[in-house]
PDB file of C-alpha atoms in Angstrom:
ATOM      1  CA  MET A1170    -239.474 -93.394 -84.377  1.00  0.00           C
ATOM      2  CA  LYS A1171    -241.616 -92.327 -87.259  1.00  0.00           C
ATOM      3  CA  ASP A1172    -239.100 -92.540 -90.107  1.00  0.00           C
ATOM      4  CA  ILE A1173    -238.722 -95.608 -92.244  1.00  0.00           C
ATOM      5  CA  LYS A1174    -235.031 -96.163 -91.587  1.00  0.00           C
ATOM      6  CA  LEU A1175    -232.847 -99.124 -90.748  1.00  0.00           C
ATOM      7  CA  PHE A1176    -230.436 -97.285 -88.467  1.00  0.00           C
ATOM      8  CA  TYR A1177    -230.705 -94.298 -86.132  1.00  0.00           C
ATOM      9  CA  SER A1178    -227.978 -92.133 -84.619  1.00  0.00           C
ATOM     10  CA  THR A1179    -227.509 -91.582 -80.894  1.00  0.00           C
ATOM     11  CA  GLU A1180    -228.909 -88.079 -81.244  1.00  0.00           C
ATOM     12  CA  GLU A1181    -232.044 -89.306 -83.044  1.00  0.00           C
ATOM     13  CA  VAL A1182    -232.651 -91.936 -80.372  1.00  0.00           C
ATOM     14  CA  ALA A1183    -232.125 -89.392 -77.591  1.00  0.00           C
ATOM     15  CA  GLN A1184    -234.540 -87.006 -79.289  1.00  0.00           C
ATOM     16  CA  HIS A1185    -237.115 -89.798 -79.602  1.00  0.00           C
ATOM     17  CA  PHE A1186    -236.949 -90.534 -75.863  1.00  0.00           C
ATOM     18  CA  GLU A1187    -236.571 -86.844 -74.981  1.00  0.00           C
ATOM     19  CA  VAL A1188    -233.365 -87.446 -72.999  1.00  0.00           C
ATOM     20  CA  ALA A1189    -229.771 -86.287 -73.349  1.00  0.00           C
ATOM     21  CA  PRO A1190    -227.509 -88.298 -75.695  1.00  0.00           C
ATOM     22  CA  SER A1191    -225.217 -88.921 -72.711  1.00  0.00           C
ATOM     23  CA  LYS A1192    -228.031 -90.867 -71.022  1.00  0.00           C
ATOM     24  CA  ILE A1193    -228.340 -93.118 -74.081  1.00  0.00           C
ATOM     25  CA  ARG A1194    -224.579 -93.719 -74.088  1.00  0.00           C
ATOM     26  CA  PHE A1195    -224.654 -94.426 -70.339  1.00  0.00           C
ATOM     27  CA  TYR A1196    -227.397 -97.044 -70.714  1.00  0.00           C
ATOM     28  CA  GLU A1197    -225.517 -98.558 -73.642  1.00  0.00           C
ATOM     29  CA  ARG A1198    -222.416 -99.046 -71.476  1.00  0.00           C
ATOM     30  CA  GLU A1199    -224.243 -99.973 -68.277  1.00  0.00           C
ATOM     31  CA  PHE A1200    -226.394-102.685 -69.885  1.00  0.00           C
ATOM     32  CA  ASN A1201    -223.725-103.923 -72.339  1.00  0.00           C
ATOM     33  CA  LEU A1202    -225.869-103.247 -75.384  1.00  0.00           C
ATOM     34  CA  LYS A1203    -224.132-104.348 -78.570  1.00  0.00           C
ATOM     35  CA  ILE A1204    -224.753-101.377 -80.844  1.00  0.00           C
ATOM     36  CA  GLN A1205    -223.349-101.435 -84.375  1.00  0.00           C
ATOM     37  CA  THR A1206    -220.987 -98.697 -85.448  1.00  0.00           C
ATOM     38  CA  ARG A1207    -220.879 -97.009 -88.815  1.00  0.00           C
ATOM     39  CA  GLY A1208    -217.570 -95.250 -88.974  1.00  0.00           C
ATOM     40  CA  LYS A1209    -217.330 -93.334 -85.709  1.00  0.00           C
ATOM     41  CA  ASN A1210    -221.091 -93.188 -85.147  1.00  0.00           C
ATOM     42  CA  LYS A1211    -223.381 -95.664 -83.426  1.00  0.00           C
ATOM     43  CA  ALA A1212    -226.168 -97.168 -85.520  1.00  0.00           C
ATOM     44  CA  PHE A1213    -229.227 -98.161 -83.464  1.00  0.00           C
ATOM     45  CA  THR A1214    -231.713-100.619 -84.961  1.00  0.00           C
ATOM     46  CA  LYS A1215    -235.406-100.929 -84.089  1.00  0.00           C
ATOM     47  CA  LYS A1216    -234.522-103.847 -81.795  1.00  0.00           C
ATOM     48  CA  ASP A1217    -231.942-101.714 -79.967  1.00  0.00           C
ATOM     49  CA  ILE A1218    -234.496 -98.941 -79.546  1.00  0.00           C
ATOM     50  CA  GLU A1219    -237.059-101.387 -78.142  1.00  0.00           C
ATOM     51  CA  LYS A1220    -234.494-102.602 -75.598  1.00  0.00           C
ATOM     52  CA  LEU A1221    -233.687 -99.007 -74.614  1.00  0.00           C
ATOM     53  CA  SER A1222    -237.394 -98.309 -74.358  1.00  0.00           C
ATOM     54  CA  GLU A1223    -237.766-101.120 -71.808  1.00  0.00           C
ATOM     55  CA  ILE A1224    -234.791 -99.848 -69.828  1.00  0.00           C
ATOM     56  CA  ILE A1225    -235.965 -96.224 -69.814  1.00  0.00           C
ATOM     57  CA  ALA A1226    -239.517 -97.249 -68.873  1.00  0.00           C
ATOM     58  CA  LEU A1227    -238.302 -99.324 -65.932  1.00  0.00           C
ATOM     59  CA  VAL A1228    -235.915 -96.628 -64.674  1.00  0.00           C
ATOM     60  CA  ASP A1229    -238.001 -93.504 -65.237  1.00  0.00           C
ATOM     61  CA  GLU A1230    -241.610 -94.690 -64.986  1.00  0.00           C
ATOM     62  CA  ASP A1231    -241.392 -97.665 -62.615  1.00  0.00           C
ATOM     63  CA  ASN A1232    -238.549 -96.190 -60.506  1.00  0.00           C
ATOM     64  CA  TYR A1233    -236.330 -99.263 -60.653  1.00  0.00           C
ATOM     65  CA  THR A1234    -232.663 -99.007 -59.727  1.00  0.00           C
ATOM     66  CA  LEU A1235    -230.118 -99.966 -62.373  1.00  0.00           C
ATOM     67  CA  GLN A1236    -229.510-103.296 -60.621  1.00  0.00           C
ATOM     68  CA  GLY A1237    -233.270-103.850 -60.438  1.00  0.00           C
ATOM     69  CA  VAL A1238    -233.586-103.243 -64.169  1.00  0.00           C
ATOM     70  CA  LYS A1239    -230.759-105.708 -64.845  1.00  0.00           C
ATOM     71  CA  ASP A1240    -232.503-108.326 -62.709  1.00  0.00           C
ATOM     72  CA  GLN A1241    -235.819-107.735 -64.452  1.00  0.00           C
ATOM     73  CA  LEU A1242    -234.294-107.992 -67.908  1.00  0.00           C
ATOM     74  CA  LYS A1243    -232.345-111.098 -66.944  1.00  0.00           C
ATOM     75  CA  SER A1244    -235.374-112.902 -65.554  1.00  0.00           C
ATOM     76  CA  LYS A1245    -237.547-111.866 -68.524  1.00  0.00           C
ATOM     77  CA  LYS A1246    -240.279-110.673 -66.182  1.00  0.00           C
ATOM     78  CA  VAL A1247    -240.633-107.353 -67.901  1.00  0.00           C
ATOM     79  CA  LYS A1248    -244.281-107.068 -68.756  1.00  0.00           C
ATOM     80  CA  ARG A1249    -244.987-104.881 -71.719  1.00  0.00           C
ATOM     81  CA  ASN A1250    -248.279-103.238 -72.245  1.00  0.00           C
ATOM     82  CA  SER A1251    -249.415-105.036 -75.383  1.00  0.00           C
ATOM     83  CA  ASN A1252    -252.337-102.683 -75.926  1.00  0.00           C
ATOM     84  CA  GLN A1253    -249.990 -99.707 -76.059  1.00  0.00           C
ATOM     85  CA  ASP A1254    -247.744-101.541 -78.536  1.00  0.00           C
ATOM     86  CA  VAL A1255    -250.713-102.185 -80.817  1.00  0.00           C
ATOM     87  CA  ILE A1256    -251.843 -98.575 -80.552  1.00  0.00           C
ATOM     88  CA  ASN A1257    -248.331 -97.322 -81.375  1.00  0.00           C
ATOM     89  CA  ARG A1258    -248.054 -99.585 -84.400  1.00  0.00           C
ATOM     90  CA  LEU A1259    -251.492 -98.633 -85.715  1.00  0.00           C
ATOM     91  CA  THR A1260    -250.708 -94.944 -85.261  1.00  0.00           C
ATOM     92  CA  TYR A1261    -247.483 -95.414 -87.197  1.00  0.00           C
ATOM     93  CA  VAL A1262    -249.278 -97.248 -90.022  1.00  0.00           C
ATOM     94  CA  LYS A1263    -251.892 -94.493 -90.138  1.00  0.00           C
ATOM     95  CA  GLU A1264    -249.206 -91.807 -90.450  1.00  0.00           C
ATOM     96  CA  VAL A1265    -247.464 -93.709 -93.237  1.00  0.00           C
ATOM     97  CA  LEU A1266    -250.730 -94.143 -95.124  1.00  0.00           C
ATOM     98  CA  VAL A1267    -251.566 -90.450 -94.732  1.00  0.00           C
ATOM     99  CA  LYS A1268    -248.132 -89.547 -96.145  1.00  0.00           C
ATOM    100  CA  ILE A1269    -248.653 -91.897 -99.088  1.00  0.00           C
ATOM    101  CA  ARG A1270    -252.108 -90.516 -99.762  1.00  0.00           C
ATOM    102  CA  GLY A1271    -250.741 -87.060-100.130  1.00  0.00           C
TER     103      GLY A1271
END
């Protein structure tokens, strides 16, 4: 997510992950994610998006089953690629600074 926002809609999150909004809603129900609502719309925070990112990575990239993902999340054995996190954050900071610069 490149915008400086506090909350994101289901559609924005789906667009970020390049999946259908129904897939985001399915993961929300399946993994009992507590997503805030604003009126009738869901409001995803950065923390919610990070959790979804872990789920989507385990399902799509590592080919885990849904039960396997639940077990991994429960046991806290999900290993995140810290180098990629640093690269993503630095890229984001660079984009913000370029926007500020003009």
